[in-house]
Amino acid sequence: MNVASMASPSVEAQVAAAVHCIFERWTALQLAIDNEWGGDHAGQHVGAFVDAALALVLRTERVYFDELADMLDGVLLEQFATQAEDDSVEQIAERLLDMHNDRQRT
């Protein structure tokens, strides 16, 4: 069954708000944005970053932790010239994966 077909607009809005909140509280990402490590278009980069994460949570049938963590780490490095040396990439990946798995169960 397709996850997108199961998501009601209100559920999608709640998930979107949660994903935005996760990214807004991610210290490494916020430092990159505040210090313009992603260049002049950091706002556009973060919007695309959040949209990609949201699409994975809502519209992808199967998500793997390693692939998700690699995607987050890659975007952080390529788009924001930032390498998180803490375990925040894994923490964010775990939260997003939990959200995805919760969506699959409903």
Tab-separated table of C-alpha atoms in Angstrom:
chain	number	residue	atom	x	y	z
A	1	MET	CA	0.000	0.000	0.000
A	2	ASN	CA	1.295	3.444	-0.913
A	3	VAL	CA	2.010	5.675	2.088
A	4	ALA	CA	0.969	8.800	0.193
A	5	SER	CA	-2.495	7.402	-0.416
A	6	MET	CA	-2.981	6.851	3.318
A	7	ALA	CA	-1.962	10.317	4.463
A	8	SER	CA	-4.751	12.753	5.152
A	9	PRO	CA	-4.037	16.457	4.678
A	10	SER	CA	-4.155	17.100	8.424
A	11	VAL	CA	-1.741	14.245	9.139
A	12	GLU	CA	0.596	15.465	6.415
A	13	ALA	CA	0.491	18.960	7.917
A	14	GLN	CA	1.350	17.570	11.351
A	15	VAL	CA	4.232	15.532	9.961
A	16	ALA	CA	5.479	18.545	7.992
A	17	ALA	CA	5.385	20.694	11.130
A	18	ALA	CA	7.322	18.034	13.043
A	19	VAL	CA	9.981	17.737	10.322
A	20	HIS	CA	10.359	21.529	10.183
A	21	CYS	CA	10.720	21.597	13.969
A	22	ILE	CA	13.430	18.915	13.877
A	23	PHE	CA	15.446	20.862	11.309
A	24	GLU	CA	14.931	24.189	13.105
A	25	ARG	CA	16.376	22.669	16.280
A	26	TRP	CA	19.336	21.000	14.588
A	27	THR	CA	22.272	23.017	15.905
A	28	ALA	CA	24.730	22.095	13.141
A	29	LEU	CA	22.273	23.131	10.436
A	30	GLN	CA	21.326	26.354	12.206
A	31	LEU	CA	24.983	27.313	12.640
A	32	ALA	CA	25.527	26.728	8.932
A	33	ILE	CA	22.533	28.911	8.071
A	34	ASP	CA	23.362	31.679	10.554
A	35	ASN	CA	26.965	31.853	9.393
A	36	GLU	CA	26.033	31.530	5.705
A	37	TRP	CA	28.259	28.503	5.222
A	38	GLY	CA	25.844	27.456	2.506
A	39	GLY	CA	26.377	30.705	0.651
A	40	ASP	CA	23.831	33.343	-0.250
A	41	HIS	CA	21.118	30.809	-1.008
A	42	ALA	CA	21.144	28.961	2.315
A	43	GLY	CA	17.409	29.551	2.731
A	44	GLN	CA	16.687	27.817	-0.558
A	45	HIS	CA	19.024	24.982	0.352
A	46	VAL	CA	17.346	24.410	3.694
A	47	GLY	CA	13.907	24.476	2.071
A	48	ALA	CA	14.948	21.791	-0.398
A	49	PHE	CA	16.608	19.828	2.413
A	50	VAL	CA	13.427	19.838	4.512
A	51	ASP	CA	11.301	18.977	1.467
A	52	ALA	CA	13.525	15.983	0.662
A	53	ALA	CA	13.328	14.711	4.237
A	54	LEU	CA	9.570	15.220	4.298
A	55	ALA	CA	9.153	13.318	1.028
A	56	LEU	CA	11.096	10.411	2.491
A	57	VAL	CA	8.936	10.343	5.605
A	58	LEU	CA	5.612	10.648	3.785
A	59	ARG	CA	6.050	9.136	0.351
A	60	THR	CA	8.742	6.498	0.438
A	61	GLU	CA	7.687	2.911	0.946
A	62	ARG	CA	10.889	1.762	2.631
A	63	VAL	CA	13.570	3.889	4.282
A	64	TYR	CA	16.854	2.556	5.644
A	65	PHE	CA	18.714	4.241	8.488
A	66	ASP	CA	22.135	4.152	6.799
A	67	GLU	CA	20.834	5.637	3.552
A	68	LEU	CA	18.953	8.350	5.422
A	69	ALA	CA	21.976	9.246	7.564
A	70	ASP	CA	24.205	9.305	4.467
A	71	MET	CA	21.742	11.594	2.665
A	72	LEU	CA	21.568	13.996	5.626
A	73	ASP	CA	25.343	14.014	6.020
A	74	GLY	CA	25.881	14.493	2.292
A	75	VAL	CA	23.487	17.418	1.992
A	76	LEU	CA	24.924	19.051	5.098
A	77	LEU	CA	28.416	18.780	3.626
A	78	GLU	CA	27.628	19.620	-0.012
A	79	GLN	CA	25.022	22.353	0.431
A	80	PHE	CA	26.169	23.907	3.706
A	81	ALA	CA	29.916	23.131	3.789
A	82	THR	CA	29.345	21.652	7.236
A	83	GLN	CA	30.397	18.368	8.734
A	84	ALA	CA	28.649	17.405	11.945
A	85	GLU	CA	31.253	15.789	14.159
A	86	ASP	CA	28.739	14.989	16.859
A	87	ASP	CA	26.113	12.304	16.475
A	88	SER	CA	23.433	14.761	15.377
A	89	VAL	CA	23.149	13.325	11.857
A	90	GLU	CA	22.346	9.931	13.322
A	91	GLN	CA	19.920	11.476	15.830
A	92	ILE	CA	18.056	13.328	13.083
A	93	ALA	CA	18.025	10.201	10.906
A	94	GLU	CA	16.632	8.183	13.807
A	95	ARG	CA	13.850	10.688	14.453
A	96	LEU	CA	12.900	10.834	10.780
A	97	LEU	CA	12.983	7.049	10.521
A	98	ASP	CA	10.755	6.766	13.602
A	99	MET	CA	8.286	9.165	11.988
A	100	HIS	CA	8.372	7.150	8.763
A	101	ASN	CA	7.809	3.886	10.606
A	102	ASP	CA	4.944	5.391	12.615
A	103	ARG	CA	3.334	6.500	9.343
A	104	GLN	CA	3.702	2.979	7.958
A	105	ARG	CA	1.897	1.510	10.963
A	106	THR	CA	-1.123	3.809	10.698
